[in-house]
Coordinates of C-alpha atoms and ligand atoms in Angstrom, one line a residue:
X672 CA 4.5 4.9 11.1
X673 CA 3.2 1.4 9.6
X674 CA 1.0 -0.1 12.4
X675 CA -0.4 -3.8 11.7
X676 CA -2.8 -6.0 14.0
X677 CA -2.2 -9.6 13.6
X678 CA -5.4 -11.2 14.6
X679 CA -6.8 -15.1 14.7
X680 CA -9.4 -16.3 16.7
X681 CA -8.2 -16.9 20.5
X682 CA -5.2 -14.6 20.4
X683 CA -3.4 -17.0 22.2
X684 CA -1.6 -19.7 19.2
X685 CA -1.4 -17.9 15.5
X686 CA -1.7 -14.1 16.2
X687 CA 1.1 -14.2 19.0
X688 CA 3.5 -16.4 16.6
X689 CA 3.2 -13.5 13.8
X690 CA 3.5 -10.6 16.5
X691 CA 6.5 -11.9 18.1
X692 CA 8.3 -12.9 14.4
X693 CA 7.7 -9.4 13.3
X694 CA 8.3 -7.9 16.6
X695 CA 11.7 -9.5 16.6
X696 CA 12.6 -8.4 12.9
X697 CA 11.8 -5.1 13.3
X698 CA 14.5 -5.0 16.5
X699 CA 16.8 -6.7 14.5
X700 CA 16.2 -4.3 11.9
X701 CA 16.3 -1.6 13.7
X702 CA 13.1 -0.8 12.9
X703 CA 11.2 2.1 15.3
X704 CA 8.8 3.2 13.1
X705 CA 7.0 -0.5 13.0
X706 CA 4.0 -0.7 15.2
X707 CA 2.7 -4.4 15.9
X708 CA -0.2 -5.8 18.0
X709 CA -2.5 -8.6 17.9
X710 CA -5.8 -9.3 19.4
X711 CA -8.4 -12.3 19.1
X712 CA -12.2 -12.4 17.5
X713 CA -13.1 -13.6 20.5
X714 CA -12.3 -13.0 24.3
X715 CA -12.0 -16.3 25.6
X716 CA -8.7 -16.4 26.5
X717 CA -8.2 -12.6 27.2
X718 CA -5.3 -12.1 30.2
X719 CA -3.9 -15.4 29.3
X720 CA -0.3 -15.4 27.7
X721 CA 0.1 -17.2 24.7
X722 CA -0.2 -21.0 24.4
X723 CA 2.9 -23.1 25.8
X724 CA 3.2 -24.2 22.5
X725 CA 3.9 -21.2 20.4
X726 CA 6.2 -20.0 22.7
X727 CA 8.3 -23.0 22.8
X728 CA 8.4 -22.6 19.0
X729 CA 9.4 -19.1 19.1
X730 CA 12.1 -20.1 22.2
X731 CA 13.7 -22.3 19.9
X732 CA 13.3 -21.1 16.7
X733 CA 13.4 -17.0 17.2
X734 CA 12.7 -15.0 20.6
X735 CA 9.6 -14.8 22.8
X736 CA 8.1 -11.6 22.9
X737 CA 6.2 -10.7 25.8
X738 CA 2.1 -11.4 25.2
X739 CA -0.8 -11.0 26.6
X740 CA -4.1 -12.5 24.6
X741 CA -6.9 -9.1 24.1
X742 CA -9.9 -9.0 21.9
X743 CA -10.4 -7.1 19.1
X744 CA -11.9 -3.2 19.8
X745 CA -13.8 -0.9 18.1
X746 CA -10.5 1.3 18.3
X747 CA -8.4 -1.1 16.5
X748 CA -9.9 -0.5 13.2
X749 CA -8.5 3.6 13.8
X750 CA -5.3 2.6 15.2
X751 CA -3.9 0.4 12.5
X752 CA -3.2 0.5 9.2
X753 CA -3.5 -3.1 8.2
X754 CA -5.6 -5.7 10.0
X755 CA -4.4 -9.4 8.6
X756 CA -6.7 -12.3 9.7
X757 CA -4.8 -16.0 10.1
X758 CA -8.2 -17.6 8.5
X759 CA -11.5 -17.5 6.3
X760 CA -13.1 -17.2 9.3
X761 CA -11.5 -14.5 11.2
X762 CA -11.6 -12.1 8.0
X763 CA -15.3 -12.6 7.2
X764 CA -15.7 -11.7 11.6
X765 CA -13.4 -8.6 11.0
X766 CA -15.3 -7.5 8.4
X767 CA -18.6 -7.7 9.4
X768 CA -17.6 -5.9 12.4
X769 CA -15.4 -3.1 10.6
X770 CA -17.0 0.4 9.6
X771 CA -16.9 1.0 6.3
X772 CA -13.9 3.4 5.8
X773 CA -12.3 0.4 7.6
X774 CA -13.4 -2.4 6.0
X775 CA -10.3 -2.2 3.4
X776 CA -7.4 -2.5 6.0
X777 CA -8.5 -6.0 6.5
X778 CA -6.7 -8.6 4.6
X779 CA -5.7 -12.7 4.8
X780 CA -2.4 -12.7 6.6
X781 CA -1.1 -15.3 3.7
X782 CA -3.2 -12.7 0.7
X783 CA 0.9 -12.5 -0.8
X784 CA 1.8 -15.9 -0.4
X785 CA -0.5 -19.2 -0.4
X786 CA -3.6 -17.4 -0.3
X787 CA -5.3 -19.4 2.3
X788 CA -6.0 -20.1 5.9
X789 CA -3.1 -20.2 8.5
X790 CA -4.7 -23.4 9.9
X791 CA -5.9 -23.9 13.8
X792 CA -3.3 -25.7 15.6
X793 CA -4.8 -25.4 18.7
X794 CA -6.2 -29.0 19.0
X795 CA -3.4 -30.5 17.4
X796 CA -0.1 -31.8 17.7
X797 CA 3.4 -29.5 18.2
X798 CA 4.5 -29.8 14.6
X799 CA 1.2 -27.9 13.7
X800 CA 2.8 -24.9 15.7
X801 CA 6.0 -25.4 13.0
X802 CA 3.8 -25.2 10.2
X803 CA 2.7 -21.9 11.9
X804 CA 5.6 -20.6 12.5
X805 CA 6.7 -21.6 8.4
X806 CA 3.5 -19.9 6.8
X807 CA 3.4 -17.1 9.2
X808 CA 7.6 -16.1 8.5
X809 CA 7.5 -16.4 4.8
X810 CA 4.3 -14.0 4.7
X811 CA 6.2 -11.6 6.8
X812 CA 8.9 -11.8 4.2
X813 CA 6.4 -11.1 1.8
X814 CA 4.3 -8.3 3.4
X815 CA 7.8 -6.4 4.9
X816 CA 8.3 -4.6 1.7
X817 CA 5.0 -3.0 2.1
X818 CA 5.4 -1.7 5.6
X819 CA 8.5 -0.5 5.6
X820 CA 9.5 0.6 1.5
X821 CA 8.9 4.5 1.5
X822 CA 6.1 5.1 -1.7
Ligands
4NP2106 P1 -5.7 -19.2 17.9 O1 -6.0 -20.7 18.4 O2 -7.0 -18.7 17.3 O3 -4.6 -19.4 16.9 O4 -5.2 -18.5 19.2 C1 -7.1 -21.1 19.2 C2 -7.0 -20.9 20.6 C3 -8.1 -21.3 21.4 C4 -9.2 -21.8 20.8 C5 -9.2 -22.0 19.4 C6 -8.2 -21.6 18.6 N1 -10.2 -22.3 21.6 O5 -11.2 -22.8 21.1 O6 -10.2 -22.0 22.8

């Protein structure tokens, strides 16, 4: 049972976009066995649901996924298999924290695509939200194989 944590920095813009797009393949899929979360570095916005932003994307480009923003725990790095960070930032946060035997679930979220940071649209405009949305989906594409090809 592949478990991932999506996680960015306010759990409110990035993390939700990737949680809901894999959330909604997997039930399209058909897809039981999938287990996916996402959580924040930090607890600022922890209650809140996800920014009005991302959820319009998601309304109007795939489904909205019920969300509500959490930090990252302790228990996270025993409950999931892969922790993928949106930026620089984020991973270097998750690792520090993570125990050692932990420390290699943590990966970029674009490590099989671009390679970089799934920049902070949080201060920007509404396409910055698409742009999301684009490098978030074609990692997915890129990191399915992985979660759900038996080895
Ligand atoms: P996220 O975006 O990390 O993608 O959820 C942000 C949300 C809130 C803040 C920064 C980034 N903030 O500074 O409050």
């Amino acid at each position: 049972m592949p478990s991932v944590l999506f996680v960015c920095l306010g759990n409110i813009c990035r993390s939700p976009m990737a949680h809901a797009l894999a959330v909604v393949r997997a039930q399209d899929e058909g897809r039981t066995d999938l287990v996916f979360d996402s959580a924040g570095t930090s607890s600022t916005h922890q209650g809140e649901p996800a920014d009005r932003r991302t959820l319009e994307v998601l309304r109007r480009r795939s489904r909205v996924v019920p969300m509500v923003s959490r930090p990252v725990v302790p228990d996270d790095y025993q409950r999931f298999d892969w922790i993928l960070a949106m930026d620089g930032s984020n991973l270097a946060t998750l690792r520090r924290r993570a125990p050692g035997h932990a420390k290699d679930k943590v990966h970029r979220m674009l490590a099989p695509t671009t390679g970089g940071d799934v920049p902070d649209p949080y201060y920007g405009g509404a396409d910055g939200f698409d742009h999301v949305h684009d490098l978030v989906a074609d990692a997915l594409d890129a990191w399915w194989p992985r979660w759900t090809d038996p080895s």
